[in-house]
Tab-separated table of C-alpha atoms in Angstrom:
chain	number	residue	atom	x	y	z
B	1	MET	CA	23.895	19.111	23.702
B	2	LYS	CA	25.513	16.708	21.255
B	3	ARG	CA	25.130	17.614	17.582
B	4	ASN	CA	26.150	16.065	14.275
B	5	GLY	CA	29.468	16.825	12.788
B	6	GLY	CA	31.374	17.236	16.050
B	7	ARG	CA	29.493	20.285	17.274
B	8	GLU	CA	28.677	20.947	20.873
B	9	THR	CA	26.909	24.274	20.952
B	10	PRO	CA	23.711	25.454	19.226
B	11	ASP	CA	25.605	28.165	17.292
B	12	GLY	CA	28.217	25.756	15.893
B	13	VAL	CA	28.423	25.552	12.086
B	14	ARG	CA	29.943	22.934	9.910
B	15	TYR	CA	32.735	24.415	7.802
B	16	PRO	CA	32.762	23.682	4.112
B	17	HIS	CA	35.571	21.888	2.304
B	18	ILE	CA	35.937	23.268	-1.278
B	19	ALA	CA	37.676	21.463	-4.091
B	20	LEU	CA	37.994	23.439	-7.385
B	21	ASP	CA	38.242	22.155	-10.962
B	22	VAL	CA	36.952	18.667	-10.199
B	23	LEU	CA	35.408	18.112	-13.722
B	24	GLY	CA	37.589	18.306	-16.758
B	25	GLN	CA	34.926	18.950	-19.370
B	26	CYS	CA	33.384	22.038	-17.937
B	27	HIS	CA	34.606	25.638	-17.960
B	28	SER	CA	34.894	25.503	-14.154
B	29	SER	CA	33.635	23.383	-11.343
B	30	ALA	CA	33.636	23.111	-7.624
B	31	CYS	CA	32.836	20.318	-5.183
B	32	VAL	CA	31.811	21.322	-1.665
B	33	GLU	CA	31.446	19.004	1.308
B	34	LEU	CA	29.647	20.230	4.405
B	35	GLY	CA	29.598	17.424	6.906
B	36	ASN	CA	27.727	14.598	5.140
B	37	THR	CA	26.358	16.890	2.404
B	38	ARG	CA	28.219	16.868	-0.904
B	39	VAL	CA	27.484	19.053	-3.860
B	40	ILE	CA	29.142	19.483	-7.216
B	41	CYS	CA	28.620	22.603	-9.225
B	42	ALA	CA	29.708	22.944	-12.909
B	43	VAL	CA	29.792	26.005	-15.098
B	44	HIS	CA	29.664	25.336	-18.789
B	45	HIS	CA	31.500	27.297	-21.374
B	46	PRO	CA	29.564	30.543	-22.104
B	47	GLN	CA	27.557	30.381	-25.260
B	48	GLN	CA	25.944	33.047	-27.394
B	49	LEU	CA	22.342	33.850	-26.499
B	50	VAL	CA	20.428	32.753	-29.537
B	51	ASP	CA	16.786	32.598	-28.624
B	52	GLU	CA	16.607	35.809	-26.643
B	53	TYR	CA	18.335	39.097	-27.058
B	54	ARG	CA	19.362	40.647	-23.722
B	55	GLY	CA	20.981	43.832	-24.854
B	56	SER	CA	23.997	44.741	-22.791
B	57	ARG	CA	23.624	42.094	-20.079
B	58	GLY	CA	24.453	38.427	-20.034
B	59	ARG	CA	22.372	35.805	-18.341
B	60	VAL	CA	23.145	33.020	-15.786
B	61	ALA	CA	20.906	29.960	-16.111
B	62	CYS	CA	20.930	27.511	-13.202
B	63	THR	CA	19.799	23.890	-12.982
B	64	VAL	CA	19.748	21.994	-9.751
B	65	ARG	CA	19.549	18.256	-9.838
B	66	ARG	CA	19.279	15.936	-6.916
B	67	SER	CA	20.774	12.496	-7.062
B	68	ALA	CA	17.983	9.957	-6.393
B	69	SER	CA	20.084	8.394	-3.682
B	70	ALA	CA	21.068	11.706	-2.041
B	71	GLY	CA	18.557	11.824	0.743
B	72	SER	CA	15.591	10.144	2.159
B	73	HIS	CA	12.989	12.434	0.531
B	74	SER	CA	12.807	10.235	-2.560
B	75	ALA	CA	11.356	7.264	-0.612
B	76	GLY	CA	7.813	8.407	-1.003
B	77	SER	CA	7.784	9.562	-4.631
B	78	ALA	CA	8.018	6.831	-7.262
B	79	GLN	CA	7.924	9.169	-10.214
B	80	PRO	CA	9.794	12.420	-10.538
B	81	SER	CA	7.308	15.272	-10.500
B	82	VAL	CA	7.438	18.487	-12.512
B	83	VAL	CA	7.371	20.815	-9.499
B	84	THR	CA	10.275	20.012	-7.241
B	85	PRO	CA	12.173	21.824	-4.510
B	86	GLU	CA	15.168	21.786	-6.816
B	87	LYS	CA	13.258	23.866	-9.345
B	88	ASP	CA	12.565	26.484	-6.635
B	89	MET	CA	16.191	26.367	-5.618
B	90	SER	CA	17.402	26.908	-9.179
B	91	LEU	CA	15.123	29.870	-9.726
B	92	ALA	CA	16.251	31.449	-6.467
B	93	LEU	CA	19.966	30.841	-7.366
B	94	GLU	CA	19.406	32.505	-10.760
B	95	GLY	CA	18.229	35.610	-8.856
B	96	VAL	CA	21.195	35.409	-6.599
B	97	ALA	CA	23.577	35.024	-9.451
B	98	GLU	CA	22.070	38.110	-11.269
B	99	GLU	CA	22.763	40.158	-8.215
B	100	VAL	CA	26.305	38.913	-7.641
B	101	VAL	CA	27.741	38.464	-11.125
B	102	ILE	CA	28.483	41.585	-13.060
B	103	LEU	CA	26.395	40.776	-16.053
B	104	GLU	CA	27.446	43.837	-18.087
B	105	LYS	CA	30.918	42.287	-18.415
B	106	ILE	CA	29.513	39.288	-20.304
B	107	PRO	CA	27.071	40.884	-22.812
B	108	GLN	CA	24.884	38.540	-24.858
B	109	LEU	CA	26.413	35.438	-23.236
B	110	LEU	CA	24.577	32.713	-21.485
B	111	VAL	CA	26.354	31.044	-18.577
B	112	GLU	CA	24.887	27.707	-17.713
B	113	VAL	CA	25.427	26.409	-14.180
B	114	VAL	CA	24.557	22.848	-13.202
B	115	VAL	CA	24.409	21.758	-9.552
B	116	GLU	CA	24.257	18.098	-8.600
B	117	ILE	CA	23.410	17.202	-5.044
B	118	LEU	CA	25.163	13.918	-4.345
B	119	ALA	CA	24.678	13.445	-0.623
B	120	GLU	CA	22.386	15.330	1.687
B	121	ASP	CA	22.393	15.708	5.426
B	122	GLY	CA	20.971	19.164	5.911
B	123	GLY	CA	22.645	22.315	4.857
B	124	VAL	CA	21.933	21.740	1.154
B	125	TRP	CA	21.436	25.470	0.432
B	126	ASP	CA	24.688	26.268	2.219
B	127	ALA	CA	26.616	23.780	0.151
B	128	VAL	CA	24.979	24.755	-3.096
B	129	ALA	CA	25.501	28.475	-2.670
B	130	THR	CA	29.108	27.967	-1.608
B	131	SER	CA	29.858	25.713	-4.593
B	132	MET	CA	28.197	28.025	-7.085
B	133	SER	CA	30.181	30.922	-5.752
B	134	ALA	CA	33.435	29.040	-5.960
B	135	ALA	CA	32.721	27.741	-9.424
B	136	LEU	CA	31.900	31.132	-10.737
B	137	VAL	CA	34.970	32.639	-9.150
B	138	SER	CA	37.290	29.978	-10.586
B	139	GLY	CA	35.702	30.375	-13.920
B	140	GLY	CA	36.882	33.989	-14.129
B	141	PHE	CA	33.508	35.702	-14.075
B	142	GLU	CA	33.683	39.153	-12.457
B	143	MET	CA	31.587	39.327	-9.354
B	144	HIS	CA	30.770	41.958	-6.820
B	145	ASP	CA	31.386	39.599	-3.935
B	146	LEU	CA	31.524	36.017	-2.756
B	147	PHE	CA	28.244	34.606	-1.481
B	148	SER	CA	27.308	31.812	0.834
B	149	ALA	CA	24.188	30.673	2.657
B	150	CYS	CA	23.354	29.448	6.138
B	151	GLY	CA	20.259	28.026	7.741
B	152	SER	CA	18.932	28.116	11.261
B	153	ALA	CA	16.101	26.178	12.868
B	154	LEU	CA	13.872	26.477	15.941
B	155	LEU	CA	13.689	23.083	17.589
B	156	SER	CA	10.731	21.770	19.509
B	157	ASP	CA	12.364	22.486	22.835
B	158	GLY	CA	12.669	26.233	21.967
B	159	ALA	CA	16.393	26.219	21.123
B	160	VAL	CA	17.594	28.090	18.083
B	161	VAL	CA	20.356	26.034	16.332
B	162	LEU	CA	22.589	27.160	13.466
B	163	ASP	CA	23.227	24.987	10.408
B	164	PRO	CA	20.761	22.237	11.194
B	165	ASP	CA	21.305	18.724	9.865
B	166	ALA	CA	18.610	16.568	8.374
B	167	ALA	CA	17.268	15.271	11.575
B	168	GLU	CA	17.075	18.702	13.102
B	169	GLU	CA	15.483	20.097	9.942
B	170	SER	CA	12.721	17.500	9.992
B	171	ASN	CA	11.921	18.102	13.676
B	172	ALA	CA	12.118	21.881	13.548
B	173	GLN	CA	9.094	24.046	14.288
B	174	ALA	CA	10.398	26.865	12.063
B	175	SER	CA	13.510	27.389	9.942
B	176	ALA	CA	15.095	30.270	8.159
B	177	LEU	CA	17.705	30.502	5.406
B	178	VAL	CA	19.737	33.541	4.377
B	179	CYS	CA	22.062	33.894	1.424
B	180	VAL	CA	24.494	36.678	2.114
B	181	MET	CA	27.394	38.443	0.309
B	182	LEU	CA	30.361	37.675	2.489
B	183	ASN	CA	32.192	40.954	2.467
B	184	SER	CA	29.441	43.518	2.267
B	185	GLY	CA	26.863	41.523	4.285
B	186	GLU	CA	24.001	42.200	1.904
B	187	ILE	CA	21.250	39.676	1.815
B	188	CYS	CA	20.553	38.171	-1.658
B	189	TYR	CA	17.908	35.607	-0.632
B	190	ALA	CA	15.957	34.915	2.605
B	191	ARG	CA	13.420	32.214	3.261
B	192	HIS	CA	11.381	31.304	6.289
B	193	GLN	CA	9.309	28.101	6.827
B	194	GLY	CA	7.159	27.012	9.648
B	195	SER	CA	5.300	29.112	12.207
B	196	CYS	CA	6.614	31.112	15.097
B	197	GLU	CA	6.474	34.555	16.590
B	198	PRO	CA	7.847	37.554	14.713
B	199	GLY	CA	10.576	38.050	17.297
B	200	THR	CA	11.807	34.513	16.761
B	201	VAL	CA	11.849	35.042	12.913
B	202	LEU	CA	14.224	37.989	13.443
B	203	GLU	CA	16.309	35.913	15.793
B	204	LEU	CA	16.427	33.100	13.221
B	205	VAL	CA	17.514	35.388	10.415
B	206	SER	CA	20.125	37.150	12.505
B	207	SER	CA	21.532	33.760	13.645
B	208	ALA	CA	21.644	32.556	10.084
B	209	MET	CA	23.509	35.694	9.011
B	210	LYS	CA	25.977	35.280	11.891
B	211	GLY	CA	26.643	31.717	10.826
B	212	CYS	CA	27.038	32.747	7.243
B	213	LEU	CA	29.623	35.335	8.035
B	214	SER	CA	31.475	32.963	10.410
B	215	ARG	CA	32.266	30.770	7.460
B	216	LYS	CA	33.798	33.703	5.561
B	217	SER	CA	37.398	33.107	6.561
B	218	ALA	CA	37.148	29.376	5.795
B	219	ILE	CA	35.734	29.966	2.351
B	220	THR	CA	38.093	32.834	1.353
B	221	THR	CA	41.143	30.932	2.626
B	222	GLN	CA	40.370	27.901	0.555
B	223	LEU	CA	39.751	30.027	-2.498
B	224	ILE	CA	42.842	32.114	-2.121
B	225	ASN	CA	45.119	29.067	-1.608
B	226	HIS	CA	44.109	27.674	-4.946
B	227	PRO	CA	47.020	27.968	-7.384
B	228	ILE	CA	44.890	29.147	-10.289
B	229	LEU	CA	43.241	32.096	-8.447
D	1	MET	CA	26.647	5.171	-29.438
D	2	SER	CA	29.045	7.382	-27.598
D	3	LEU	CA	29.016	10.692	-25.804
D	4	PRO	CA	30.518	13.602	-27.734
D	5	PRO	CA	34.137	14.423	-26.921
D	6	ALA	CA	34.962	17.596	-25.103
D	7	THR	CA	36.728	19.672	-27.727
D	8	GLY	CA	36.855	22.862	-25.773
D	9	ALA	CA	37.153	25.784	-28.217
D	10	VAL	CA	38.199	23.598	-31.178
D	11	GLU	CA	35.559	22.656	-33.820
D	12	LEU	CA	34.601	18.982	-33.788
D	13	GLY	CA	35.531	18.477	-37.457
D	14	SER	CA	39.068	19.953	-37.043
D	15	PHE	CA	39.486	17.878	-33.893
D	16	LYS	CA	38.638	14.740	-35.822
D	17	GLN	CA	41.179	15.598	-38.529
D	18	HIS	CA	43.777	16.061	-35.900
D	19	VAL	CA	43.084	12.651	-34.355
D	20	ILE	CA	43.090	10.952	-37.675
D	21	ARG	CA	46.468	12.545	-38.529
D	22	LEU	CA	47.848	11.233	-35.212
D	23	LEU	CA	46.518	7.767	-35.796
D	24	THR	CA	48.166	7.533	-39.259
D	25	GLN	CA	51.448	8.243	-37.481
D	26	SER	CA	50.734	5.437	-34.977
D	27	LYS	CA	50.178	7.960	-32.168
D	28	ARG	CA	47.259	8.463	-29.800
D	29	LEU	CA	45.955	11.640	-28.329
D	30	ASP	CA	47.140	10.888	-24.782
D	31	GLY	CA	50.407	9.236	-25.821
D	32	ARG	CA	49.433	5.642	-24.929
D	33	PRO	CA	50.481	2.682	-26.971
D	34	PHE	CA	47.683	1.121	-29.089
D	35	ASP	CA	47.397	-1.965	-26.850
D	36	SER	CA	47.397	-0.276	-23.406
D	37	ILE	CA	44.426	0.303	-21.131
D	38	ARG	CA	43.826	3.083	-18.648
D	39	VAL	CA	43.880	1.352	-15.255
D	40	PRO	CA	40.878	2.255	-13.205
D	41	HIS	CA	40.956	3.435	-9.580
D	42	ILE	CA	37.992	2.746	-7.319
D	43	LEU	CA	37.341	4.866	-4.294
D	44	TYR	CA	35.001	3.117	-1.901
D	45	GLU	CA	33.142	5.410	0.389
D	46	ASN	CA	32.102	4.444	3.805
D	47	ARG	CA	28.874	6.167	4.775
D	48	GLN	CA	27.677	3.922	7.603
D	49	ASP	CA	27.324	6.834	10.006
D	50	THR	CA	24.460	8.326	8.130
D	51	LYS	CA	21.531	6.171	9.106
D	52	ILE	CA	18.825	8.142	7.414
D	53	ASN	CA	20.081	7.181	4.038
D	54	ARG	CA	19.323	3.958	2.347
D	55	VAL	CA	22.704	4.009	0.584
D	56	LEU	CA	24.262	0.573	0.772
D	57	ALA	CA	27.362	1.328	-1.260
D	58	SER	CA	28.943	4.269	-3.004
D	59	THR	CA	31.938	4.034	-5.277
D	60	LEU	CA	33.772	6.577	-7.455
D	61	TYR	CA	35.400	5.246	-10.621
D	62	THR	CA	38.226	7.229	-12.171
D	63	ASP	CA	41.031	6.446	-14.623
D	64	ASP	CA	44.069	8.323	-15.704
D	65	THR	CA	42.490	10.711	-18.235
D	66	GLY	CA	39.420	11.911	-16.447
D	67	THR	CA	36.539	9.548	-16.841
D	68	CYS	CA	34.677	9.765	-13.596
D	69	VAL	CA	31.604	7.769	-12.665
D	70	ASN	CA	29.853	7.832	-9.324
D	71	CYS	CA	27.878	4.663	-8.470
D	72	ILE	CA	25.361	4.773	-5.605
D	73	VAL	CA	23.430	1.656	-4.585
D	74	THR	CA	20.328	1.942	-2.509
D	75	GLY	CA	18.060	-0.857	-1.291
D	76	VAL	CA	14.495	-1.082	-0.165
D	77	PHE	CA	12.016	-3.929	0.344
D	78	GLY	CA	9.438	-4.497	-2.313
D	79	PRO	CA	7.353	-7.091	-4.047
D	80	PRO	CA	9.132	-9.495	-6.396
D	81	PRO	CA	8.480	-9.312	-10.150
D	82	PRO	CA	5.359	-11.281	-11.036
D	83	GLN	CA	7.029	-13.399	-13.765
D	84	HIS	CA	9.949	-14.378	-11.408
D	85	PRO	CA	8.554	-14.599	-7.877
D	86	GLU	CA	11.648	-16.184	-6.421
D	87	GLU	CA	14.033	-13.420	-7.652
D	88	GLY	CA	14.886	-9.926	-6.433
D	89	ARG	CA	14.774	-6.748	-8.409
D	90	LEU	CA	17.622	-4.737	-9.770
D	91	THR	CA	17.273	-1.453	-11.584
D	92	VAL	CA	20.044	0.577	-13.152
D	93	GLU	CA	19.852	4.225	-13.977
D	94	VAL	CA	22.569	6.259	-15.777
D	95	THR	CA	22.571	10.068	-15.747
D	96	ALA	CA	25.055	12.599	-17.068
D	97	PRO	CA	24.111	15.930	-15.488
D	98	PHE	CA	27.236	17.817	-16.392
D	99	PHE	CA	26.833	17.913	-20.087
D	100	PRO	CA	25.688	21.091	-21.756
D	101	GLY	CA	22.037	21.564	-22.039
D	102	TYR	CA	21.901	21.670	-25.802
D	103	SER	CA	23.217	18.061	-26.014
D	104	ALA	CA	20.875	16.683	-23.374
D	105	PHE	CA	18.432	15.299	-25.952
D	106	GLN	CA	20.969	13.432	-28.070
D	107	ILE	CA	22.688	11.706	-25.192
D	108	GLU	CA	19.450	10.462	-23.547
D	109	GLY	CA	19.313	7.461	-25.836
D	110	THR	CA	22.970	6.718	-25.161
D	111	LEU	CA	22.379	6.758	-21.442
D	112	HIS	CA	19.372	4.451	-21.749
D	113	GLU	CA	21.442	2.040	-23.787
D	114	LEU	CA	24.219	2.191	-21.132
D	115	ALA	CA	21.741	1.377	-18.372
D	116	ARG	CA	20.355	-1.630	-20.243
D	117	PHE	CA	23.871	-2.862	-21.028
D	118	VAL	CA	25.001	-2.646	-17.409
D	119	ARG	CA	21.832	-4.232	-16.130
D	120	SER	CA	21.893	-7.190	-18.478
D	121	THR	CA	25.611	-7.808	-17.817
D	122	ILE	CA	25.202	-7.731	-14.015
D	123	ILE	CA	22.090	-9.949	-14.122
D	124	SER	CA	24.102	-12.530	-16.113
D	125	CYS	CA	26.855	-12.556	-13.460
D	126	LEU	CA	24.762	-12.186	-10.307
D	127	ASP	CA	22.207	-14.563	-8.888
D	128	LEU	CA	19.060	-12.591	-8.362
D	129	THR	CA	17.593	-15.267	-6.121
D	130	GLU	CA	20.027	-14.023	-3.391
D	131	LEU	CA	17.869	-10.913	-3.171
D	132	CYS	CA	14.736	-12.962	-2.403
D	133	VAL	CA	13.511	-12.623	1.193
D	134	ILE	CA	10.115	-14.381	1.042
D	135	SER	CA	9.276	-16.055	-2.261
D	136	GLY	CA	6.411	-14.324	-3.999
D	137	GLU	CA	6.004	-11.704	-1.217
D	138	ALA	CA	9.092	-9.714	-0.375
D	139	CYS	CA	12.487	-9.135	-1.898
D	140	TRP	CA	15.272	-6.667	-1.933
D	141	VAL	CA	14.915	-3.949	-4.590
D	142	LEU	CA	18.379	-2.663	-5.421
D	143	ARG	CA	18.705	0.535	-7.319
D	144	VAL	CA	22.054	1.308	-8.956
D	145	GLU	CA	22.399	4.891	-9.882
D	146	LEU	CA	25.402	5.818	-12.120
D	147	ILE	CA	26.249	9.459	-12.390
D	148	VAL	CA	28.688	10.178	-15.255
D	149	MET	CA	30.691	13.099	-14.069
D	150	ASN	CA	33.242	13.142	-16.806
D	151	ALA	CA	33.055	11.049	-19.998
D	152	ASP	CA	36.173	10.295	-22.042
D	153	GLY	CA	35.294	7.222	-24.019
D	154	GLY	CA	34.794	3.622	-22.845
D	155	LEU	CA	31.583	4.481	-21.077
D	156	ARG	CA	30.246	0.920	-21.099
D	157	ALA	CA	33.408	-0.331	-19.439
D	158	ALA	CA	33.515	2.514	-16.969
D	159	THR	CA	29.893	2.243	-15.885
D	160	LEU	CA	30.109	-1.549	-15.626
D	161	HIS	CA	33.278	-1.403	-13.569
D	162	ALA	CA	31.744	1.149	-11.158
D	163	ALA	CA	28.618	-0.933	-10.714
D	164	VAL	CA	30.521	-4.160	-10.232
D	165	ALA	CA	32.796	-2.558	-7.623
D	166	ALA	CA	29.789	-1.331	-5.726
D	167	LEU	CA	27.806	-4.519	-5.857
D	168	HIS	CA	30.587	-7.026	-5.229
D	169	ASN	CA	30.688	-8.076	-1.526
D	170	LEU	CA	27.759	-5.776	-0.874
D	171	THR	CA	26.334	-6.325	2.567
D	172	LEU	CA	22.551	-6.304	2.641
D	173	PRO	CA	21.836	-5.066	6.177
D	174	LYS	CA	19.752	-6.739	8.903
D	175	ALA	CA	16.347	-5.279	8.595
D	176	ARG	CA	12.728	-5.717	9.666
D	177	LEU	CA	9.896	-6.296	7.287
D	178	PRO	CA	6.618	-4.413	7.838
D	179	SER	CA	5.144	-7.730	8.912
D	180	GLY	CA	7.592	-7.857	11.707
D	181	ASP	CA	9.876	-10.600	10.357
D	182	VAL	CA	13.542	-10.004	10.822
D	183	VAL	CA	15.757	-10.401	7.799
D	184	GLU	CA	19.263	-11.381	8.550
D	185	SER	CA	22.179	-9.607	6.902
D	186	ARG	CA	23.568	-11.170	3.754
D	187	CYS	CA	26.574	-10.667	1.564
D	188	LEU	CA	26.020	-10.366	-2.187
D	189	CYS	CA	28.543	-12.136	-4.344
D	190	PHE	CA	29.150	-12.468	-8.068
D	191	HIS	CA	29.569	-15.955	-9.314
D	192	ARG	CA	31.686	-14.516	-12.168
D	193	ILE	CA	33.242	-11.058	-12.151
D	194	PRO	CA	32.931	-9.278	-15.507
D	195	VAL	CA	35.524	-6.833	-16.862
D	196	ALA	CA	35.084	-4.881	-20.010
D	197	ALA	CA	37.030	-2.822	-22.474
D	198	THR	CA	36.159	-0.884	-25.613
D	199	ILE	CA	38.196	-1.443	-28.781
D	200	GLY	CA	38.135	0.831	-31.782
D	201	LEU	CA	39.154	-0.229	-35.253
D	202	CYS	CA	40.421	2.202	-37.798
D	203	GLY	CA	40.562	0.785	-41.333
D	204	THR	CA	43.192	2.507	-43.394
D	205	ALA	CA	44.350	1.329	-46.809
D	206	GLY	CA	44.462	-2.396	-46.361
D	207	SER	CA	45.544	-2.492	-42.757
D	208	MET	CA	43.408	-2.634	-39.618
D	209	GLN	CA	44.472	-0.743	-36.504
D	210	PHE	CA	43.219	-1.828	-33.110
D	211	LEU	CA	42.868	0.815	-30.438
D	212	LEU	CA	42.402	-0.683	-27.015
D	213	ASP	CA	40.358	1.326	-24.479
D	214	THR	CA	39.421	4.147	-26.761
D	215	ASN	CA	38.786	7.674	-25.513
D	216	ALA	CA	36.051	9.967	-26.787
D	217	ALA	CA	38.053	11.498	-29.568
D	218	GLU	CA	39.025	8.088	-30.932
D	219	GLU	CA	35.467	6.866	-30.740
D	220	SER	CA	34.329	9.716	-32.876
D	221	VAL	CA	36.741	8.745	-35.681
D	222	ALA	CA	36.831	4.989	-35.356
D	223	ASP	CA	35.147	2.848	-38.089
D	224	VAL	CA	34.217	0.021	-35.797
D	225	LEU	CA	33.629	-0.054	-32.026
D	226	LEU	CA	33.657	-3.264	-30.069
D	227	THR	CA	32.904	-3.797	-26.422
D	228	VAL	CA	34.129	-7.046	-24.961
D	229	VAL	CA	33.102	-8.277	-21.552
D	230	ILE	CA	34.877	-11.349	-20.200
D	231	ASP	CA	35.033	-13.161	-16.827
D	232	GLU	CA	37.803	-14.827	-14.839
D	233	THR	CA	38.040	-17.906	-17.118
D	234	ASP	CA	38.186	-15.585	-20.139
D	235	GLY	CA	34.681	-16.557	-21.044
D	236	ILE	CA	32.776	-14.094	-23.069
D	237	VAL	CA	29.923	-12.503	-21.041
D	238	SER	CA	28.845	-9.924	-23.536
D	239	PHE	CA	30.007	-8.662	-26.901
D	240	LEU	CA	28.809	-5.543	-28.743
D	241	HIS	CA	29.787	-4.485	-32.221
D	242	HIS	CA	28.909	-1.270	-33.934
D	243	GLY	CA	30.550	-0.393	-37.172
D	244	ARG	CA	30.368	0.706	-40.797
D	245	PHE	CA	31.437	-2.667	-42.213
D	246	PRO	CA	31.363	-6.247	-41.009
D	247	LEU	CA	34.313	-7.935	-39.453
D	248	LEU	CA	35.957	-11.254	-40.146
D	249	LEU	CA	36.318	-13.812	-37.419
D	250	PRO	CA	40.124	-13.285	-36.932
D	251	HIS	CA	39.424	-9.679	-36.026
D	252	LEU	CA	36.933	-10.663	-33.373
D	253	THR	CA	39.227	-13.209	-31.833
D	254	ASP	CA	42.065	-10.680	-31.863
D	255	ALA	CA	39.886	-8.153	-30.094
D	256	ILE	CA	38.916	-10.670	-27.414
D	257	ASP	CA	42.546	-11.677	-26.833
D	258	MET	CA	43.463	-8.054	-26.361
D	259	VAL	CA	40.906	-7.664	-23.637
D	260	ALA	CA	41.741	-11.108	-22.114
D	261	SER	CA	45.400	-10.172	-21.718
D	262	HIS	CA	44.413	-7.189	-19.475
D	263	GLY	CA	41.537	-8.951	-17.680
D	264	ALA	CA	43.573	-9.780	-14.549
D	265	ALA	CA	44.831	-6.230	-14.167
D	266	LEU	CA	41.380	-4.777	-14.567
D	267	ARG	CA	39.842	-7.239	-12.170
D	268	SER	CA	42.439	-6.635	-9.501
D	269	ALA	CA	42.008	-2.884	-9.877
D	270	ILE	CA	38.326	-3.126	-9.461
D	271	LEU	CA	38.095	-5.602	-6.570
D	272	LYS	CA	41.197	-4.601	-4.548
D	273	SER	CA	39.743	-1.450	-3.053
D	274	SER	CA	36.370	-3.093	-2.398
D	275	ASN	CA	37.962	-5.622	-0.085
D	276	LEU	CA	39.665	-3.066	2.063
D	277	PRO	CA	38.468	-3.294	5.678
D	278	GLN	CA	35.896	-0.595	6.343
């Protein structure tokens, strides 16, 4: 089967290209391209928590914004609504960041993370998680592990594909997404959409985990080769 | 009027004092002469392989000191405006997502003003009747989205250059209307190509210093800010003046001459990459 991004097999993944420190005004930033999906993540300078006192732990606040021209989802909506998929993604990413970043090292500090989705062709969660992990690492925040995400989809012909693009995502019967720490293999976030049998859900999740860990060498190599880190 | 400069860990007041001290010594923060511009670089992105997007053009504007503007043009069919049935529609939207959250409220007015400036300047240089498909029924609705990644002064010039680079020689593709009529592909052309620069004036004791192509730090300390937009014949397309005191006519003509002397360099930098074969 012929797939997007030069892939031939159902378990082929698109490997991310990471560019660090792409924005000059932020504390740290990362740009990740995954096929035709492009995401920029910026971490602002940490600021004192003013409105809320968090004791001995800091806080990571995340905002995900989608460019209006990023994908084809904005064709039907004339006005931006209050409840968006980006809001769900930002809340989930805050939970992931609380698990990964050692918040006791930054007490009473607020770390603001802004993610901008510039171009979208499936794999948005993969690119966003990878860029956020790269931006936090290059910003010098102590973390337990790197993290990344991968999706998998059950197509209408019964095939399970890894890292679906936009066409495969829209035609899928069910899809799963897993956000995994790369070295320890612990799952930070998992999501399933659609309807299928319980055995297929397990197959989707395990395929997504396999795809996530297969990108580990590509991600760590690009981060290690950066002159700052 | 301008986005706040990125001072890092330095307080804004101390930063301004430092810039003022440099200007009294005839120096600028980035070491440029007073009458030099930062030459823009336009990256034109070819995204024709992704058919699901309605993106017609995508350009990335950068200059030497870090101003970065991403311009994305999308097009759909829609009804023409009622007051001008023979014209198309053009909307401009400017966003700056990478500024800190506490300054999002104060920069919103600046971004709206930027969008109005870019739209009015483009409309005065572009014939909107070229976007008309069927008079009174169907037209192209172009949406220009400008994402300010990094802001280092001269935002009006930067956003205008990014939008002009994306819209010049834009190919409106061959498409089919919902009624079944086939619309042939068309090339969008400017009848005059605007270039812009921001000039800051610092009034010290008796003398007036012109700073061409100000950065964000100089905009925060300048007494007067001028934005000059000219075309190929050095005609004035647009002129904006904000300041604490009025200016005499020789100052205005000197400012226009400063921009006109760099107009050819700016225009070639904007249009050269756009004409590359895709």
